Short mmCIF file of C-alpha atoms and ligand atoms in Angstrom, two decimals:
data_model
loop_
_atom_site.label_atom_id
_atom_site.label_comp_id
_atom_site.label_asym_id
_atom_site.label_seq_id
_atom_site.Cartn_x
_atom_site.Cartn_y
_atom_site.Cartn_z
CA MET A 159 -26.54 -9.70 8.96
CA SER A 160 -23.86 -7.63 7.22
CA LYS A 161 -23.09 -8.34 3.59
CA LYS A 162 -20.01 -10.47 2.88
CA TYR A 163 -17.26 -9.04 0.70
CA HIS A 164 -14.18 -10.90 -0.48
CA LEU A 165 -10.99 -8.91 -0.87
CA LEU A 166 -7.69 -9.95 -2.36
CA ALA A 167 -4.77 -8.03 -0.83
CA ILE A 168 -1.20 -7.73 -2.05
CA GLU A 169 1.86 -6.55 -0.10
CA SER A 170 5.26 -6.00 -1.75
CA SER A 171 6.79 -2.97 -0.03
CA CYS A 172 10.14 -4.47 0.94
CA ASP A 173 11.49 -8.03 0.77
CA ASP A 174 8.37 -10.10 1.51
CA THR A 175 5.82 -10.97 -1.17
CA GLY A 176 2.41 -11.36 0.47
CA ALA A 177 -1.11 -12.16 -0.68
CA ALA A 178 -4.19 -12.57 1.51
CA VAL A 179 -7.88 -13.19 1.02
CA LEU A 180 -10.29 -11.65 3.51
CA CYS A 181 -14.02 -12.06 3.96
CA ASN A 182 -14.88 -8.72 5.60
CA ASP A 183 -12.54 -8.54 8.64
CA LYS A 184 -11.81 -12.29 8.71
CA VAL A 185 -8.63 -13.67 7.18
CA LEU A 186 -9.25 -16.70 4.95
CA SER A 187 -5.62 -16.98 3.87
CA ASN A 188 -2.41 -15.01 4.46
CA ILE A 189 0.58 -16.20 2.44
CA ILE A 190 4.06 -14.74 2.62
CA ALA A 191 7.21 -15.58 0.65
CA GLY A 192 10.40 -14.23 2.24
CA GLN A 193 13.66 -13.65 0.37
CA GLU A 194 16.67 -15.50 1.81
CA ILE A 195 19.00 -13.95 -0.75
CA HIS A 196 19.43 -10.68 1.21
CA SER A 197 21.13 -12.39 4.17
CA LEU A 198 24.16 -12.92 1.88
CA TYR A 199 24.50 -9.13 1.58
CA GLY A 200 23.73 -8.08 5.16
CA GLY A 201 20.66 -6.06 4.13
CA VAL A 202 17.92 -5.76 1.52
CA VAL A 203 19.25 -5.24 -2.02
CA PRO A 204 16.43 -3.33 -3.83
CA GLU A 205 17.15 -4.72 -7.30
CA LEU A 206 17.17 -8.33 -6.05
CA ALA A 207 14.00 -7.69 -4.05
CA SER A 208 11.98 -6.52 -7.04
CA ARG A 209 13.23 -9.44 -9.15
CA ALA A 210 12.19 -11.91 -6.43
CA HIS A 211 8.75 -10.24 -6.17
CA GLN A 212 8.30 -10.83 -9.89
CA GLN A 213 9.06 -14.53 -9.42
CA ASN A 214 6.93 -14.94 -6.29
CA ILE A 215 3.82 -12.91 -6.93
CA VAL A 216 1.89 -15.31 -9.18
CA PRO A 217 2.43 -18.45 -7.03
CA VAL A 218 1.78 -16.52 -3.80
CA VAL A 219 -1.56 -15.14 -5.09
CA ASP A 220 -2.45 -18.59 -6.44
CA ILE A 221 -1.82 -20.28 -3.10
CA ALA A 222 -3.75 -17.53 -1.24
CA LEU A 223 -6.80 -18.08 -3.47
CA GLN A 224 -6.56 -21.88 -3.17
CA LYS A 225 -6.15 -21.80 0.59
CA ALA A 226 -9.14 -19.47 0.94
CA ASN A 227 -11.09 -21.76 -1.37
CA ILE A 228 -12.10 -18.75 -3.44
CA SER A 229 -12.07 -18.30 -7.18
CA LEU A 230 -11.28 -15.04 -8.93
CA LYS A 231 -14.92 -14.44 -9.87
CA ASP A 232 -15.77 -14.18 -6.14
CA ILE A 233 -13.32 -11.32 -5.52
CA ASP A 234 -15.12 -7.97 -4.91
CA ALA A 235 -12.04 -5.70 -4.76
CA ILE A 236 -8.26 -5.75 -4.79
CA ALA A 237 -6.15 -3.85 -2.23
CA TYR A 238 -2.41 -3.31 -2.63
CA THR A 239 0.41 -1.48 -0.86
CA GLN A 240 0.89 1.86 -2.54
CA GLY A 241 3.75 2.97 -0.23
CA PRO A 242 5.92 3.75 1.59
CA GLY A 243 8.50 1.19 0.51
CA LEU A 244 11.14 0.35 -2.07
CA MET A 245 10.10 1.78 -5.42
CA GLY A 246 10.93 -1.30 -7.52
CA SER A 247 9.21 -3.64 -5.05
CA LEU A 248 6.08 -1.49 -4.84
CA LEU A 249 5.89 -1.34 -8.63
CA VAL A 250 5.71 -5.13 -8.95
CA GLY A 251 2.79 -5.53 -6.51
CA GLY A 252 1.08 -2.38 -7.79
CA ALA A 253 1.27 -3.37 -11.46
CA PHE A 254 0.03 -6.87 -10.69
CA ALA A 255 -2.92 -5.56 -8.60
CA LYS A 256 -3.85 -2.97 -11.24
CA SER A 257 -3.84 -5.48 -14.10
CA MET A 258 -5.88 -7.96 -12.10
CA ALA A 259 -8.45 -5.34 -11.05
CA MET A 260 -8.75 -4.26 -14.66
CA ALA A 261 -9.19 -7.83 -15.91
CA LEU A 262 -11.78 -8.66 -13.23
CA GLN A 263 -13.46 -5.23 -13.48
CA VAL A 264 -13.38 -4.74 -9.70
CA PRO A 265 -12.30 -1.69 -7.66
CA LEU A 266 -8.60 -1.23 -6.91
CA ILE A 267 -7.79 0.10 -3.43
CA PRO A 268 -4.39 1.69 -2.71
CA VAL A 269 -3.26 1.23 0.91
CA ASN A 270 -0.65 3.01 3.01
CA HIS A 271 1.69 0.41 4.56
CA MET A 272 2.06 2.24 7.90
CA GLN A 273 -1.69 2.71 8.25
CA ALA A 274 -1.97 -1.04 7.65
CA HIS A 275 0.49 -1.86 10.47
CA ILE A 276 -1.83 0.13 12.77
CA LEU A 277 -5.18 -1.18 11.54
CA ALA A 278 -3.91 -4.79 11.68
CA HIS A 279 -5.29 -4.67 15.24
CA PHE A 280 -8.81 -4.73 13.76
CA ILE A 281 -8.38 -8.05 11.95
CA ASP A 282 -10.93 -10.38 13.52
CA ASP A 283 -8.40 -12.70 15.22
CA ALA A 284 -5.53 -10.23 15.73
CA GLY A 285 -5.73 -10.24 19.52
CA SER A 286 -8.11 -10.90 22.36
CA GLU A 287 -9.17 -7.24 22.60
CA LYS A 288 -9.30 -4.35 20.11
CA PRO A 289 -8.26 -0.78 20.96
CA GLU A 290 -10.95 1.89 21.13
CA PHE A 291 -10.55 5.29 19.47
CA PRO A 292 -8.61 7.37 20.27
CA PHE A 293 -5.49 5.31 20.94
CA LEU A 294 -1.74 5.68 20.45
CA ALA A 295 0.16 3.40 18.05
CA LEU A 296 3.87 2.68 18.28
CA THR A 297 4.89 1.47 14.83
CA ILE A 298 8.38 0.05 14.85
CA SER A 299 9.85 -1.63 11.80
CA GLY A 300 12.94 -1.85 9.61
CA GLY A 301 11.91 1.31 7.79
CA HIS A 302 9.91 3.32 10.32
CA THR A 303 9.65 4.39 13.94
CA GLN A 304 6.55 6.43 14.72
CA ILE A 305 4.16 7.35 17.51
CA VAL A 306 0.76 7.96 15.97
CA ARG A 307 -2.45 9.30 17.48
CA VAL A 308 -5.29 7.27 15.98
CA ASP A 309 -8.67 9.05 16.19
CA ASN A 310 -10.43 6.87 13.66
CA TYR A 311 -9.76 4.35 10.85
CA ASP A 312 -9.02 7.22 8.48
CA ASN A 313 -7.90 9.93 10.90
CA MET A 314 -4.34 9.49 12.18
CA THR A 315 -1.71 12.03 13.22
CA VAL A 316 2.01 11.29 13.46
CA LEU A 317 3.09 12.78 16.83
CA GLY A 318 6.74 11.78 16.54
CA GLU A 319 9.07 9.82 14.30
CA THR A 320 12.71 9.00 13.77
CA THR A 321 14.92 11.76 12.46
CA ASP A 322 17.41 9.25 11.02
CA ASP A 323 17.57 5.43 11.31
CA ALA A 324 14.54 3.30 12.12
CA VAL A 325 14.64 1.16 15.25
CA GLY A 326 14.78 -2.03 13.12
CA GLU A 327 17.91 -0.64 11.46
CA ALA A 328 19.47 -0.08 14.90
CA PHE A 329 18.87 -3.77 15.66
CA ASP A 330 20.02 -4.98 12.23
CA LYS A 331 23.13 -2.78 12.06
CA THR A 332 24.21 -3.76 15.58
CA ALA A 333 23.77 -7.41 14.61
CA LYS A 334 25.93 -6.85 11.53
CA LEU A 335 28.65 -5.29 13.71
CA LEU A 336 28.56 -8.44 15.82
CA GLY A 337 28.97 -10.60 12.72
CA LEU A 338 25.35 -11.84 12.70
CA PRO A 339 23.35 -12.34 9.47
CA TYR A 340 20.46 -10.15 8.23
CA PRO A 341 17.86 -9.61 9.59
CA GLY A 342 19.67 -9.42 12.92
CA GLY A 343 16.79 -8.11 15.09
CA PRO A 344 15.44 -11.56 16.02
CA LEU A 345 19.01 -12.75 16.81
CA ILE A 346 19.74 -9.82 19.13
CA ASP A 347 16.45 -10.68 20.84
CA LYS A 348 17.52 -14.32 21.15
CA TYR A 349 21.02 -13.59 22.54
CA ALA A 350 19.67 -10.91 24.90
CA ARG A 351 17.50 -13.49 26.67
CA ASP A 352 20.60 -15.12 28.20
CA GLY A 353 22.53 -11.92 28.83
CA GLU A 354 22.70 -9.04 31.28
CA ALA A 355 22.57 -5.37 30.31
CA ILE A 356 25.94 -4.56 31.91
CA TYR A 357 27.27 -2.14 29.26
CA PRO A 358 25.95 1.38 29.81
CA PHE A 359 25.00 2.92 26.47
CA THR A 360 23.51 6.40 26.62
CA LYS A 361 20.22 7.70 25.28
CA PRO A 362 20.30 10.45 22.65
CA LYS A 363 18.68 13.79 23.47
CA VAL A 364 15.93 14.32 20.93
CA ASP A 365 13.21 16.97 21.09
CA GLY A 366 9.53 16.21 21.57
CA LEU A 367 8.30 12.78 20.59
CA ASN A 368 10.90 12.25 17.86
CA PHE A 369 13.54 9.53 17.90
CA SER A 370 17.14 9.17 16.75
CA PHE A 371 19.08 5.91 16.44
CA SER A 372 22.10 6.74 14.30
CA GLY A 373 24.16 8.08 17.25
CA LEU A 374 23.49 4.90 19.21
CA LYS A 375 24.75 2.81 16.30
CA THR A 376 28.03 4.80 16.27
CA GLN A 377 28.31 4.55 20.06
CA ILE A 378 27.98 0.74 19.88
CA MET A 379 30.49 0.57 17.02
CA TYR A 380 33.17 2.54 18.92
CA PHE A 381 32.54 0.50 22.06
CA VAL A 382 32.91 -2.84 20.25
CA GLN A 383 36.03 -1.63 18.37
CA LYS A 384 37.67 -0.40 21.59
CA GLU A 385 36.95 -3.60 23.52
CA SER A 386 37.99 -5.83 20.59
CA LYS A 387 41.40 -4.07 20.49
CA LYS A 388 41.95 -5.09 24.12
CA ASN A 389 40.53 -8.59 23.60
CA PRO A 390 40.09 -9.90 20.03
CA ASP A 391 37.53 -12.44 21.32
CA PHE A 392 35.45 -9.76 23.07
CA ILE A 393 32.38 -10.20 20.82
CA LYS A 394 32.46 -13.99 20.94
CA GLU A 395 32.87 -14.10 24.72
CA ASN A 396 30.30 -11.39 25.49
CA ILE A 397 27.68 -11.55 22.74
CA HIS A 398 24.79 -12.22 25.15
CA ASN A 399 25.62 -9.25 27.37
CA ILE A 400 26.23 -6.93 24.39
CA ALA A 401 22.86 -7.93 22.89
CA ALA A 402 21.09 -7.46 26.24
CA SER A 403 22.68 -4.01 26.70
CA VAL A 404 21.75 -2.87 23.19
CA GLN A 405 18.20 -4.18 23.55
CA LYS A 406 17.82 -2.48 26.94
CA ILE A 407 18.84 0.97 25.69
CA ILE A 408 16.52 0.64 22.67
CA ILE A 409 13.62 -0.35 24.96
CA ASP A 410 14.41 2.58 27.30
CA ILE A 411 14.37 5.03 24.36
CA LEU A 412 11.01 3.70 23.11
CA MET A 413 9.36 3.55 26.55
CA ASP A 414 10.47 7.09 27.46
CA LYS A 415 8.79 8.50 24.36
CA VAL A 416 5.63 6.43 24.77
CA GLU A 417 5.39 7.63 28.37
CA LYS A 418 5.82 11.23 27.19
CA ALA A 419 3.13 10.76 24.51
CA ILE A 420 0.73 9.34 27.10
CA LYS A 421 1.39 12.29 29.43
CA GLU A 422 0.89 14.83 26.64
CA THR A 423 -2.27 13.32 25.14
CA GLY A 424 -3.89 11.77 28.21
CA ILE A 425 -4.52 8.65 26.08
CA ILE A 426 -3.54 5.49 27.97
CA GLN A 427 -4.20 2.93 25.22
CA ILE A 428 -1.06 1.90 23.36
CA ALA A 429 -1.09 -0.49 20.40
CA ILE A 430 2.12 -1.78 18.82
CA GLY A 431 2.79 -2.78 15.22
CA GLY A 432 5.63 -3.39 12.76
CA GLY A 433 8.25 -6.14 12.65
CA VAL A 434 10.21 -4.94 15.71
CA SER A 435 7.13 -5.36 17.91
CA ALA A 436 7.91 -9.10 17.80
CA ASN A 437 10.78 -8.30 20.19
CA SER A 438 10.25 -10.15 23.46
CA GLY A 439 11.93 -7.44 25.56
CA ILE A 440 9.68 -4.72 24.13
CA ARG A 441 6.58 -6.85 24.72
CA GLN A 442 7.68 -7.55 28.29
CA ALA A 443 8.43 -3.86 28.98
CA LEU A 444 4.96 -2.87 27.76
CA LEU A 445 3.28 -5.55 29.85
CA GLN A 446 5.20 -4.27 32.89
CA LYS A 447 3.89 -0.76 32.21
CA LYS A 448 0.40 -2.22 31.96
CA GLU A 449 0.81 -3.57 35.49
CA GLN A 450 2.62 -0.60 37.01
CA LYS A 451 1.01 2.36 35.24
CA LYS A 452 -2.34 0.88 34.22
CA TRP A 453 -1.71 1.48 30.52
CA LYS A 454 -3.98 -0.51 28.21
CA VAL A 455 -1.61 -2.42 25.96
CA PHE A 456 -2.53 -4.09 22.65
CA ILE A 457 -0.12 -6.61 21.17
CA PRO A 458 -1.38 -8.39 18.04
CA LYS A 459 -0.32 -11.85 16.85
CA THR A 460 3.19 -11.85 15.37
CA THR A 461 1.79 -12.97 11.97
CA TYR A 462 0.04 -9.60 11.77
CA THR A 463 2.90 -7.44 13.11
CA THR A 464 5.64 -8.34 10.63
CA ASP A 465 4.97 -7.41 6.99
CA ASN A 466 1.92 -9.32 5.72
CA ALA A 467 -0.90 -8.90 3.23
CA ALA A 468 -3.78 -9.45 5.69
CA MET A 469 -3.10 -6.00 7.19
CA ILE A 470 -3.37 -4.49 3.70
CA GLY A 471 -6.65 -6.37 3.32
CA ILE A 472 -8.20 -4.97 6.50
CA VAL A 473 -7.49 -1.38 5.41
CA GLY A 474 -8.87 -2.28 1.97
CA TYR A 475 -12.02 -3.61 3.62
CA PHE A 476 -12.59 -0.40 5.63
CA LYS A 477 -12.01 1.69 2.52
CA TYR A 478 -14.35 -0.52 0.49
CA ILE A 479 -17.28 -0.31 2.92
CA ASN A 480 -16.75 3.41 3.44
CA GLN A 481 -16.83 4.52 -0.19
CA SER A 482 -15.63 8.01 0.76
CA PHE A 483 -12.09 6.74 0.27
CA ASP A 484 -9.95 7.11 -2.83
CA ILE A 485 -10.95 3.85 -4.47
CA HIS A 486 -10.03 3.80 -8.15
CA GLN A 487 -12.87 2.33 -10.16
CA PRO A 488 -11.59 0.12 -12.96
CA LEU A 489 -11.38 1.60 -16.41
CA SER A 490 -14.59 0.99 -18.31
CA LYS A 491 -14.45 -1.41 -21.25
CA SER A 492 -15.07 1.44 -23.69
CA ARG A 493 -12.06 3.32 -22.33
CA LEU A 494 -9.96 0.19 -22.56
CA THR A 495 -10.56 0.01 -26.29
CA VAL A 496 -9.62 3.66 -26.91
O1 LIG B 783 7.72 -4.58 9.56
P1 LIG B 783 8.83 -5.45 9.04
O2 LIG B 783 8.53 -6.92 8.85
O3 LIG B 783 9.38 -4.89 7.69
C1 LIG B 783 9.55 -3.51 7.47
O4 LIG B 783 8.55 -2.85 7.05
O5 LIG B 783 10.66 -3.04 7.78
O6 LIG B 783 10.08 -5.27 10.04
C2 LIG B 783 11.32 -5.89 9.82
C3 LIG B 783 12.26 -5.48 10.95
C4 LIG B 783 13.71 -5.90 10.75
O7 LIG B 783 14.54 -4.79 11.04
C5 LIG B 783 13.91 -7.03 11.78
O8 LIG B 783 15.23 -7.16 12.24
C6 LIG B 783 12.99 -6.55 12.89
O9 LIG B 783 11.83 -6.08 12.20
N1 LIG B 783 12.62 -7.62 13.83
C7 LIG B 783 13.01 -7.63 15.13
C8 LIG B 783 12.50 -8.83 15.69
N2 LIG B 783 11.80 -9.49 14.70
C9 LIG B 783 11.89 -8.73 13.57
N3 LIG B 783 13.74 -6.75 15.83
C10 LIG B 783 13.98 -7.05 17.13
N4 LIG B 783 13.52 -8.17 17.74
C11 LIG B 783 12.78 -9.08 17.06
N5 LIG B 783 12.34 -10.18 17.68
ZN1 LIG B 784 6.35 -2.96 7.61
#
């Protein structure tokens, strides 16, 4: 029987404060505190985000430990999001994790947020099946859009990424144009369900496996402005069809590139991650490809696709059991007194 390790994981890369406790690859607790305040501003305000992390981090960690029924003395290591993310937000989680690791004299494990979105698939209850190496990962979030070739837990190659806006930004900025609050992605998804993709937006021409979404945003803006001049109620009367059209073009852009990546690599396993992978249209499009093209598609539970600390914990666990990683040992007591 394999040895049991307990890891505390902390995520604070953007506007969600998360803490999770894992026992090996099993999640004992996964707590997240969102920040409503940003919806007033139509996007994440970095200064407000770091202040809210400061307020939330202690209670969130406390609840995670209580829910896992674990006391601090049982924690074997602490994993935290090192980046990428908002500097002020990362600093709060990082400083907290470092101080706690030092106080408990346990290893501190820095984790890459994008690697965590990918390895979330390996959390014990993430999905009914786990991808096998090598596989392709489509990581789509508010900050990133990437196609990654995953050869092993610690061997990943970015094959393509956005050259400007992330796909989540395309959703959120379109929603803002339509007068919807932040984050608008889930609302576009909701309105699109009762609409038809009747407005023909065009795909940008981007080389290789890279993406671009800023041109699409401008295209949508000009379209909405033009139509609203003719009919001031255009948005109100047509919001479902606009949302469906925007969602369709975004799905087409993503599917084209995934198809290209599959052709180029010969790898037919595709695993999605990141907040945007909650989108029902994207999930449906992938499941259609699974039927039509025999792709193997991996869609984890939504709790593990949006930002969460359990995904940081699973990377921490792999790094902990494979000591070849860059785990920082805590400072020794003698050094602390220097
Ligand atoms: O991964 P995530 O939680 O945070 C970042 O690292 O960015 O992703 C947040 C993004 C936001 O842009 C949000 O609008 C988008 O994910 N999102 C969606 C949906 N749910 C969340 N976009 C489209 N459809 C959804 N259902
Ligand atoms: Zn993320």
